[in-house]
XYZ file of C-alpha atoms in Angstrom:
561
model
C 0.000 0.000 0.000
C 2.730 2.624 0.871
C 5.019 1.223 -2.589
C 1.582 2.088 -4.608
C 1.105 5.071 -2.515
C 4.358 6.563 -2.931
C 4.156 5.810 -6.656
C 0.994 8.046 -6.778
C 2.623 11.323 -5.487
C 5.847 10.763 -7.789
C 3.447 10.638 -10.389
C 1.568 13.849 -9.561
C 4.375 15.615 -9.050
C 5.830 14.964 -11.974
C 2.090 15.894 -13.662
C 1.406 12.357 -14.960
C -1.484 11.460 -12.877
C -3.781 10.897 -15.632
C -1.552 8.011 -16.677
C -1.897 5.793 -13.969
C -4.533 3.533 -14.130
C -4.991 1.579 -10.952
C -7.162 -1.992 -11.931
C -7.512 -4.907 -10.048
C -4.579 -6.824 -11.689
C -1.959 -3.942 -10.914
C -1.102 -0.527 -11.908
C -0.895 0.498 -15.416
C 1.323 3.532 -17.077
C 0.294 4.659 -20.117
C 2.208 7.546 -22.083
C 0.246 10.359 -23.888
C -0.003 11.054 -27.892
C -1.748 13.611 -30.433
C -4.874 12.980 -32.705
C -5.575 13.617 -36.139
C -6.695 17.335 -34.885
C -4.119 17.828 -32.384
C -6.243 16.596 -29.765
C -3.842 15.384 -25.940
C -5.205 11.245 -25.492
C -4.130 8.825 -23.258
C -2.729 5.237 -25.088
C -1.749 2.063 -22.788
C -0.458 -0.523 -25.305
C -0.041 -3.997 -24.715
C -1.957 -4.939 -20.806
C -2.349 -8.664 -20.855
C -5.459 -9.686 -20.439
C -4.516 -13.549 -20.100
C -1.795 -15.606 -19.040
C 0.834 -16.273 -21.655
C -0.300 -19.041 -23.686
C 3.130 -20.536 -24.031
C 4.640 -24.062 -22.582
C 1.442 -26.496 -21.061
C -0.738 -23.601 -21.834
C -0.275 -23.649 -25.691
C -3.627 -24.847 -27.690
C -5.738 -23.958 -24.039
C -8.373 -22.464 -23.432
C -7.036 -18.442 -21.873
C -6.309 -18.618 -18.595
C -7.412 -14.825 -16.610
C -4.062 -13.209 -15.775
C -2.530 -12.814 -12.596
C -1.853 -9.738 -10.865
C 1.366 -8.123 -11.127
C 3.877 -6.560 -8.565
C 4.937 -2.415 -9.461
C 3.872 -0.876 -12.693
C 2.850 -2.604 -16.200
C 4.816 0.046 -18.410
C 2.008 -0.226 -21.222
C 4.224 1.265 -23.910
C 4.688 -1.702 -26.553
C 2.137 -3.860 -28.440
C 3.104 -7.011 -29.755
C 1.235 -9.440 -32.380
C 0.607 -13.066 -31.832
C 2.924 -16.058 -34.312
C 1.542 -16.182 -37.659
C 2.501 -16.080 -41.202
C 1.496 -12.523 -42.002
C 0.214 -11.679 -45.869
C 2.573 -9.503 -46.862
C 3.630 -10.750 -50.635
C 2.329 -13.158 -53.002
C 4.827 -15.598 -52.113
C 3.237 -16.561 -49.552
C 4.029 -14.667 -46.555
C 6.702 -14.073 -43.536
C 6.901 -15.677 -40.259
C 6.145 -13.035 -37.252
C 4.970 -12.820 -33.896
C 5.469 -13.740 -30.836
C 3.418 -16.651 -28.336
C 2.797 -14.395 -25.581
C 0.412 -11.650 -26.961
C -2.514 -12.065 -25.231
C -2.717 -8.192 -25.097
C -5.138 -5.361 -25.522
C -4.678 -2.060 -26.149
C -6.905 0.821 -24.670
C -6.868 4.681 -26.071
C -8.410 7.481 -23.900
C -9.599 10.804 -25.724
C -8.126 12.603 -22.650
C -4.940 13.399 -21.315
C -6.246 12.697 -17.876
C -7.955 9.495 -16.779
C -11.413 10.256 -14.798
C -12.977 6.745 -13.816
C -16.184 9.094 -14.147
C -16.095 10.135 -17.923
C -18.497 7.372 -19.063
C -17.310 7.427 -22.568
C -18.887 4.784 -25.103
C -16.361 2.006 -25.878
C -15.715 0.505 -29.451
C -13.965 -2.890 -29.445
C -12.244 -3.547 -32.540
C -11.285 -6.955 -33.427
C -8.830 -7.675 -36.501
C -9.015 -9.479 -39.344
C -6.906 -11.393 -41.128
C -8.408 -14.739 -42.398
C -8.178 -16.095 -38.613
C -4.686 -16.465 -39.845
C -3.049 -13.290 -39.441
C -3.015 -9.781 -37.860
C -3.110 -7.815 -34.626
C -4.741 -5.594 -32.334
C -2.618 -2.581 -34.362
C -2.160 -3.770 -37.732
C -4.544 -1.426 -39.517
C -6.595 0.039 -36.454
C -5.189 2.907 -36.010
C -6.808 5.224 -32.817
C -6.081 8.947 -34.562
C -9.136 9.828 -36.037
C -11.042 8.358 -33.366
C -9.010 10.502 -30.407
C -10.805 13.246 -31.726
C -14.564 12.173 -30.566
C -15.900 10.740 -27.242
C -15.110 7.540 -27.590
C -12.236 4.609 -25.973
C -10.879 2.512 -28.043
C -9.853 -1.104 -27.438
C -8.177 -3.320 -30.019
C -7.015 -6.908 -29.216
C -4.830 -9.877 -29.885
C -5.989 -13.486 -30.169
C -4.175 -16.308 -31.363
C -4.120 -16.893 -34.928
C -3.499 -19.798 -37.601
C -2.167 -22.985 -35.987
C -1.978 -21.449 -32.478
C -5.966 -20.447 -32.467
C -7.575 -22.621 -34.643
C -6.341 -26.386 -34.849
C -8.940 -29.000 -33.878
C -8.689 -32.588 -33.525
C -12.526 -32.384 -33.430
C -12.360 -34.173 -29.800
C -12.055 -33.143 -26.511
C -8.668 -33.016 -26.477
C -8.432 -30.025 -29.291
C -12.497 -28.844 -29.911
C -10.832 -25.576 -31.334
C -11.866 -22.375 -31.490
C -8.908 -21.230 -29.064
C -8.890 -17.987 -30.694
C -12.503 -16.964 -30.241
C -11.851 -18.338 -27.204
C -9.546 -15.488 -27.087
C -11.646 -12.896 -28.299
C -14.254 -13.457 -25.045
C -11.416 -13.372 -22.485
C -10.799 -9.808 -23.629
C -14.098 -9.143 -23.901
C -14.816 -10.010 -20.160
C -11.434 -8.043 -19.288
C -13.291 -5.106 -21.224
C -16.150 -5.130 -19.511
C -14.696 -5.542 -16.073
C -11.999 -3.119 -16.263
C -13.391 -0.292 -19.076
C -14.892 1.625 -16.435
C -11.107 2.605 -14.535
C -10.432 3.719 -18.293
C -13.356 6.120 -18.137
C -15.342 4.086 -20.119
C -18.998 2.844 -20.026
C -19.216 -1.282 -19.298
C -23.082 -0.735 -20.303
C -21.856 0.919 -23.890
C -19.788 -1.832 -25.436
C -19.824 -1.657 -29.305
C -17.766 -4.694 -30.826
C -16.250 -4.261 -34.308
C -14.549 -6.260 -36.540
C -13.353 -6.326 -40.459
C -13.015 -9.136 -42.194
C -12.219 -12.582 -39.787
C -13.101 -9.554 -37.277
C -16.612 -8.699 -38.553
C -16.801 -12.663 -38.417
C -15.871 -12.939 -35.322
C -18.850 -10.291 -34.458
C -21.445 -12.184 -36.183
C -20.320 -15.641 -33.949
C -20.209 -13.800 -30.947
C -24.008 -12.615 -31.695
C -24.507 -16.284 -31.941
C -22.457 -17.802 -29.489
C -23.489 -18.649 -25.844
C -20.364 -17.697 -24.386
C -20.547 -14.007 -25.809
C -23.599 -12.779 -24.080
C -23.949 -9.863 -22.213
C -20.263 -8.791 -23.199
C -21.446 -5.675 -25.523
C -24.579 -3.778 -26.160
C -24.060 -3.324 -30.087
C -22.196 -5.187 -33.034
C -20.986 -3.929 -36.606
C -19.523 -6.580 -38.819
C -17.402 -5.069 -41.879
C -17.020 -7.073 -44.638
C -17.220 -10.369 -42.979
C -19.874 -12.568 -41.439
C -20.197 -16.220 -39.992
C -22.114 -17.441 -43.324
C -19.065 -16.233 -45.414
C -17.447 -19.599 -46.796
C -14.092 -19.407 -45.082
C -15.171 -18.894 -41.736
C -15.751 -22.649 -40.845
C -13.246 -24.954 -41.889
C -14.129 -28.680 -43.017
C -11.665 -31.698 -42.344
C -9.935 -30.011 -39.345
C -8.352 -32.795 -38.181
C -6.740 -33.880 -41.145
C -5.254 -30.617 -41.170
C -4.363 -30.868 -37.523
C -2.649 -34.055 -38.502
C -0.850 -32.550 -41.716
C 0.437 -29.728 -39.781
C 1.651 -32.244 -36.847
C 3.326 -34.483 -39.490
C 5.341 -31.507 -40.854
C 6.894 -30.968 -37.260
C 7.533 -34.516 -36.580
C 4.148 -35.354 -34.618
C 2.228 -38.842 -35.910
C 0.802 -39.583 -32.973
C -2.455 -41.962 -34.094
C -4.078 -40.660 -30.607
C -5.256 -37.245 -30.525
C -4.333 -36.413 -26.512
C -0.558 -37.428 -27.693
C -0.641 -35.845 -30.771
C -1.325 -32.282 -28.876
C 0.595 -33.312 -26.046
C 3.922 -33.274 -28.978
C 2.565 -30.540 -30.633
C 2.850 -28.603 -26.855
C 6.938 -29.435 -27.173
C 7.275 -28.208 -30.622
C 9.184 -25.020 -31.696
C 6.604 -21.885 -32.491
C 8.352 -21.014 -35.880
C 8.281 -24.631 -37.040
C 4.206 -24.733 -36.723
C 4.595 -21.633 -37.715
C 5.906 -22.888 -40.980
C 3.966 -25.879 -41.302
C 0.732 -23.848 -42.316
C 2.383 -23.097 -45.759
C 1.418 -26.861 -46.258
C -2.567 -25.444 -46.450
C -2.053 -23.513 -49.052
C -1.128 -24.455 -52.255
C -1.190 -21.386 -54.628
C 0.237 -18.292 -53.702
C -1.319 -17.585 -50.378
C -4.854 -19.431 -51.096
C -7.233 -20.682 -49.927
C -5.994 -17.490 -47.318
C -8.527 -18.938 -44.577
C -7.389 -22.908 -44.819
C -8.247 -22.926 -40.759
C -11.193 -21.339 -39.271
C -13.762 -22.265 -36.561
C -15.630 -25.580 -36.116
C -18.223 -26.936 -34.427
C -17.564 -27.555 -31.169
C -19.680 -29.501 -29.199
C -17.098 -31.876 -27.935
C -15.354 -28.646 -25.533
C -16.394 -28.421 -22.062
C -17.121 -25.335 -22.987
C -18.026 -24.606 -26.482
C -17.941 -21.590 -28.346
C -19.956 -22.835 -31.148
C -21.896 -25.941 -30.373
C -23.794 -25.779 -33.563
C -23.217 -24.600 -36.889
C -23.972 -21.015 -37.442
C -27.163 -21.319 -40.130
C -28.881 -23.497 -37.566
C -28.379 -21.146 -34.833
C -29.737 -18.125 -37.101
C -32.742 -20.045 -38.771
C -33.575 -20.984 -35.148
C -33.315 -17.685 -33.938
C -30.887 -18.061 -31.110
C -29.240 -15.109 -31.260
C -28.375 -12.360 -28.982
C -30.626 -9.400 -29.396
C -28.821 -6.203 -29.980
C -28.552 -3.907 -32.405
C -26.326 -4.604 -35.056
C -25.150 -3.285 -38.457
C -23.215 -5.130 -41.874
C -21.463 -3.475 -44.614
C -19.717 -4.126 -47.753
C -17.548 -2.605 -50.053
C -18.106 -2.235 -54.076
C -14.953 -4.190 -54.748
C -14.692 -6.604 -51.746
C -12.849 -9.218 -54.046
C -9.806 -7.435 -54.239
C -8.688 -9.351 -51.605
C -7.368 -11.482 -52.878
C -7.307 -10.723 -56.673
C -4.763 -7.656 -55.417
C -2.310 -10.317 -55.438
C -3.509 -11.391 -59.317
C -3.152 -7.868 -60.793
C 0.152 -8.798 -62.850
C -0.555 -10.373 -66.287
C 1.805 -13.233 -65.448
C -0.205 -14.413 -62.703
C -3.711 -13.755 -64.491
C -2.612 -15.878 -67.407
C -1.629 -18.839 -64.720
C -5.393 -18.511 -63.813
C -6.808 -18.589 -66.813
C -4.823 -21.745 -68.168
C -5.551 -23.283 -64.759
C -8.882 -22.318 -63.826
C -9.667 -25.285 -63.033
C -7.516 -26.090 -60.307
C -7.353 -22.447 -59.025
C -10.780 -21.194 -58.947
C -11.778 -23.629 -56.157
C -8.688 -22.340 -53.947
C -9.198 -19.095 -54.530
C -12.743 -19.208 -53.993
C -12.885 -21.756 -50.935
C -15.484 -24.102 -52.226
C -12.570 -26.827 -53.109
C -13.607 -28.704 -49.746
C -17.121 -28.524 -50.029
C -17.965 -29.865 -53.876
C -17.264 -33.382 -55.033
C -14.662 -33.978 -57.401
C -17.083 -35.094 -59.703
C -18.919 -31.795 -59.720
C -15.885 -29.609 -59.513
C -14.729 -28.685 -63.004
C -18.508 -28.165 -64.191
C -18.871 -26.194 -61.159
C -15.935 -24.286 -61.886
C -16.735 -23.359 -65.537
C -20.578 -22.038 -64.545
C -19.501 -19.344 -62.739
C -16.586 -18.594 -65.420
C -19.332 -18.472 -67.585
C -22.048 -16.235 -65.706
C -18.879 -13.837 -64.997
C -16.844 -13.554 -68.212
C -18.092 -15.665 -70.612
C -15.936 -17.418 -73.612
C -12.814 -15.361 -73.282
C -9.447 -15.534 -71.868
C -8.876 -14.028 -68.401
C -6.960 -10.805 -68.913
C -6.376 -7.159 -68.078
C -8.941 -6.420 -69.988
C -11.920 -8.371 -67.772
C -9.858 -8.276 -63.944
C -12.819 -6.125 -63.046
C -15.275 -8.844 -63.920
C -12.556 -11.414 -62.178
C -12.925 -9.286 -58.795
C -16.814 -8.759 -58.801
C -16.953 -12.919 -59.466
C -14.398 -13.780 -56.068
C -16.066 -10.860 -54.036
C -19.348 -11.845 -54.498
C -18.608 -15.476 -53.896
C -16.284 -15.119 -50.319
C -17.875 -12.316 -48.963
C -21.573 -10.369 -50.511
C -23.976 -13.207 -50.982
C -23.104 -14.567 -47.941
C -23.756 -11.086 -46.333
C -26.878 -10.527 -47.746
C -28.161 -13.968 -46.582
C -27.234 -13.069 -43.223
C -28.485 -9.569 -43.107
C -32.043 -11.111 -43.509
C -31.871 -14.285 -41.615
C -30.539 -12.032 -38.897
C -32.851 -9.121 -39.044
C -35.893 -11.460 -38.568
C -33.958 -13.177 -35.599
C -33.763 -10.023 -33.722
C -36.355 -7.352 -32.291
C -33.557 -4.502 -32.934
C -33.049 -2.950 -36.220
C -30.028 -4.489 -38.745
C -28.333 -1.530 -40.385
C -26.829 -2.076 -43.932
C -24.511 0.061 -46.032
C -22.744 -0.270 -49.497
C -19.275 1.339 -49.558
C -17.923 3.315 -52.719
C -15.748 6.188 -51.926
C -12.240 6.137 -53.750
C -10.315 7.846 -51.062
C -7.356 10.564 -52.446
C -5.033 10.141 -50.034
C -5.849 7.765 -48.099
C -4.076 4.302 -49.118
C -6.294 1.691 -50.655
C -5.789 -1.802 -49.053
C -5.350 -3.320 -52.386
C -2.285 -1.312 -52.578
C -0.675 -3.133 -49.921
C -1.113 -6.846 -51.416
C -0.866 -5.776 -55.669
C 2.414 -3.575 -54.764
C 1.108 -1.391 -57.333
C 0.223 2.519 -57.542
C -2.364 1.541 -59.995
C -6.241 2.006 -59.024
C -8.312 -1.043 -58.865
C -11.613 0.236 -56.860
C -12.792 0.753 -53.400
C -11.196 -2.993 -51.955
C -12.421 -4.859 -49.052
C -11.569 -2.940 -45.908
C -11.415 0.323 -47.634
C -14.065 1.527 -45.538
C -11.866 1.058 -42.163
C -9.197 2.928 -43.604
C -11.640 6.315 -43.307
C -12.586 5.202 -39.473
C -9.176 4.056 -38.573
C -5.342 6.171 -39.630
C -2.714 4.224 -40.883
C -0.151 2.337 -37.957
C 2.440 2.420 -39.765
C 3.298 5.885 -39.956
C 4.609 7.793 -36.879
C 2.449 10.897 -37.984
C -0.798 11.073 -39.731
C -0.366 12.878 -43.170
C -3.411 16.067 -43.618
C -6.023 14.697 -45.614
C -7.708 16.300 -48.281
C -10.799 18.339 -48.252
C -12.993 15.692 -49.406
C -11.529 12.455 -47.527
C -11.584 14.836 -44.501
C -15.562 14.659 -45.541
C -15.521 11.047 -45.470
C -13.667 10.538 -42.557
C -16.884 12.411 -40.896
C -19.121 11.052 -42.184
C -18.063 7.047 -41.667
C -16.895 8.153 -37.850
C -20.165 10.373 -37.415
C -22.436 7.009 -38.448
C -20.061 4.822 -35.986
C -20.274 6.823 -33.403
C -23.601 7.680 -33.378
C -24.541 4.148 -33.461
C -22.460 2.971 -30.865
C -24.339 5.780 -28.578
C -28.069 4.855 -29.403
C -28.164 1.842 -31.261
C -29.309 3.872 -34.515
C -26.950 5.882 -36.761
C -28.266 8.791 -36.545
C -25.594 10.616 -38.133
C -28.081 9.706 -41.563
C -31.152 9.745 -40.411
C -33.358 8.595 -42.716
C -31.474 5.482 -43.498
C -33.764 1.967 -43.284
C -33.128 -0.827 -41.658
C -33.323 -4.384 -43.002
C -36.867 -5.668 -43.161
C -38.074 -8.826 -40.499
C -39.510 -10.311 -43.659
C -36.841 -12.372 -45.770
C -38.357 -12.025 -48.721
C -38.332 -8.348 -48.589
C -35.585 -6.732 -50.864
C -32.511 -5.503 -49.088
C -32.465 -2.185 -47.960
C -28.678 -0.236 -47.651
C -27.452 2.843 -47.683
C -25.302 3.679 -50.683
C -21.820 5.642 -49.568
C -20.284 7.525 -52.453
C -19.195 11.224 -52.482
C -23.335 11.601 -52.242
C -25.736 9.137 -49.863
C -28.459 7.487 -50.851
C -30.702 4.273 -49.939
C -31.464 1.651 -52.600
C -32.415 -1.480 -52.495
C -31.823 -5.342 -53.966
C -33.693 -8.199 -54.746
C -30.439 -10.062 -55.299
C -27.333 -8.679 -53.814
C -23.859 -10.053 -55.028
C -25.861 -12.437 -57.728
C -26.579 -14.392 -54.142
C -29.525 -16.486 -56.053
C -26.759 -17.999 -58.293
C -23.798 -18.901 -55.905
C -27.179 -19.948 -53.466
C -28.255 -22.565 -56.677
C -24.421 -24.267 -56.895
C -24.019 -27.669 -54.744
C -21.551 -26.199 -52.477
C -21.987 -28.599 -48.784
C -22.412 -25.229 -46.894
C -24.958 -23.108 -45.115
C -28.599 -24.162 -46.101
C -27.285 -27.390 -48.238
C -25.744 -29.211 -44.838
C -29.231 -29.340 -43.159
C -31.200 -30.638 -46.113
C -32.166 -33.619 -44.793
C -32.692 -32.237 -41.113
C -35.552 -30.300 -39.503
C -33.934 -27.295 -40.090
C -35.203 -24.731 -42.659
C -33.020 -24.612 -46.167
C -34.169 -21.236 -47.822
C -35.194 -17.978 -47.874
């Protein structure tokens, strides 16, 4: 009591009070920083908010942290092992095991338990392969409203999402994860100054998937009060992966571990170096860096405590949701990621002489079609995209509307209705289509080109969130400046009521599925339209993929819209 006591006064004296957070684990030293507009905040990077996941504890469940003696200087984030996309080639090896880290922003340069701010939760994406709490989620623009941020780590790849599809690896770790800081959120937000009863999670991409489970999941409730999933949703085909444990055993074999029983089989995987399971996931992908999601969540029934103990579409057609409100958007281009990687003629010539064997990687339905079916299967949709030509230059556009249609907007247009009638709140929608000036594109980082292709998935973000990796955020011009607004004002007036009132006049999604979908259009003007069939879903909805509605076919569960 005197150490922390004494502590205290240095502190004040020294003028620093406001960055000494006292929580029940320990005390907590955060440094100050500068917003877009100048603006004094508070950042605390890298509090643990779970035991290191590292020796025994590897491929656990998150064990809460323990409290810690003196000060947690709370000046360095770090970013869980993975294989981060990077190039085409297929990636580098980063990261580090014990990252089980969030990190909280303050718009204040002093800390007042009383403030009350709303929180938004942001949870990366990154194909539930890659990525970290800081990787695009930048807190600059942000510092300059009411709001605390929070962006987390959770184990990724290998490390979060092996199952042996027993009890002795159900899977899921990294969702797992995800709810660990979510209950360290909502139990400590409040000596941040911010409001445990005004919780808004976020996610793009794997994130915005990871929202939509934790709207489903039973261990999730009660964590938040509101939900927006960008670009991403628990329907989208690379979310759940099929044959987990043959992958579990491919990756093992790689690293010396043939165990035939799955408790000794983790038990060497526990001994094994990080980097070489690190490695090992190259062995999932088998062109370029596709399929980019070869592990995701399963169905988990065998845990003691499952995150997912039934497949999402049952869970939504049933209704078991949690009730809050909750809002989905897309961008007009969502398929550049990937085909960002495919811009060079060399590789869009590979793809057209090997369609066949690269569409269903790049497109994730090679698990979940029969052989037999495959090739036909892959020549429709050649067909209802670009026709009788040669993939070129000259149709890429028509290549990136086919793969973002197929891995991300069908899929979020079925769920936008099945989970608008599931809930009593309202389901916001909106349709992204602003070409920023100065603001980098995402495609830019995976094409390594200056060249142009349209507003890519995650584009959106980059208008909430400034860039981390720049030590000073550049002026923006007059019109992104706009934008920025705009996408923050519609954030954070939804995180504050539930309803973004920032355009008032914009519709929900209707409680009747076979309504047309109602969004709101984002350009350099705003305007609500409507669709019958968003992202052609009717067709990719009429192939025989083993997904979604087709798995429960023969089960009292309902198939269809």
């Amino acid at each position: 009591m005197l150490y922390l006591l004494l502590l205290l006064v240095f502190a004040f004296a020294n003028g620093e009070e406001s960055l000494l957070v006292k929580i029940p684990d320990g005390l907590i030293e955060g440094y100050l920083s500068s917003s877009y507009k100048g603006r004094s905040y508070a950042e605390f990077r890298g509090i643990p908010y779970a035991k290191a996941p590292i020796g025994n504890l590897r491929f656990e469940d998150p064990v809460s942290v323990e409290p810690w003696e003196g000060k947690w200087i709370a000046n360095q984030s770090t970013e869980c092992t993975q294989v981060m996309h990077y190039t085409p080639e297929g990636g580098v090896s980063l990261g580090q095991e014990d990252c089980l880290h969030v990190n909280v922003y303050v718009p204040s340069n002093k800390i007042n338990s009383n403030s009350n701010y709303d929180v938004i939760v942001h949870i990366h994406g990154g194909a539930f392969m890659f990525g970290s709490g800081d990787m695009y989620a930048g807190e600059k623009y942000l510092m300059d409203t009411n709001v605390v941020l929070v962006t987390l780590n959770y184990r990724v790849g290998v490390f979060g999402f092996l199952s042996t599809e027993d009890e002795n690896l159900p899977g899921n770790i990294g969702m797992k994860d995800q709810v660990m800081a979510l209950k360290w959120i909502k139990n400590n937000i409040k000596y941040f100054g911010g409001n445990p009863d005004s919780i808004t999670i976020t996610g793009l991409s794997a994130g915005g998937a990871s929202v939509h489970f934790h709207l489903l999941s039973p261990l999730s409730r009660g964590l938040f009060s509101k939900a927006i999933s960008s670009s991403g949703s628990s329907l989208n085909a690379w979310t759940i992966q099929e044959h987990a444990i043959e992958k579990t055993r491919k990756v093992a074999a790689a690293v010396g571990c043939n165990q035939k029983c799955t408790k000794e089989l983790v038990k060497c995987l526990k001994t094994r170096n990080a980097a070489q399971l690190n490695e090992a996931t190259r062995l999932l992908r088998t062109f370029m860096f596709n399929p980019f999601s070869p592990i995701g969540l399963v169905v988990d029934s065998a845990s003691k405590n499952p995150f997912m103990p039934k497949h999402p579409y049952e869970i939504l057609v049933k209704g078991e949701v949690y009730d809050v409100p909750y809002m989905i958007s897309a961008t007009v281009d969502e398929g550049l990621y990937p085909a960002a990687d495919f811009a060079s003629e060399t590789i869009l010539e590979k793809i057209n002489k090997d369609w066949d064997e690269v569409a269903p990687l790049i497109m994730h339905y090679s698990e979940v079609i029969s052989k037999e079916q495959m090739n036909e299967v892959s020549q429709k949709i050649r067909d209802f995209y670009i026709g009788d030509t040669d993939i070129n230059k000259e149709n890429y556009y028509q290549l990136i509307q086919m793969i973002g249609d197929r891995i991300f907007v069908a899929d979020l247009d079925l769920t936008a209705r099945l989970h608008s009638k599931a809930i009593k709140s309202d389901l916001y929608f909106y349709h992204f289509n602003y070409s920023a000036e100065e603001v980098p594109s995402v495609a830019l980082l995976f094409s390594g080109s200056t060249e142009t292709y349209g507003v890519c998935h995650g584009d959106d973000l980059m208008l909430i969130f400034s860039d981390t990796h720049s030590p000073t955020t550049a002026k923006l011009t007059e019109a992104d400046e706009k934008m920025v607004q705009t996408m923050i004002g519609i954030w954070i007036s939804f995180a504050h009521t539930g309803k973004p009132q920032f355009v008032p006049d914009w519709t929900p999604v209707s409680k009747n599925t076979d309504d047309a979908l109602d969004y709101l259009f984002i350009q350099d003007s705003i305007e609500m339209k409507k669709s019958e069939d968003f992202g052609f879903r009717s067709f990719w909805h009429s192939l025989p993929f083993e997904e979604n509605a087709n798995l429960f076919k023969t089960k009292n569960v309902k198939t269809e819209l």
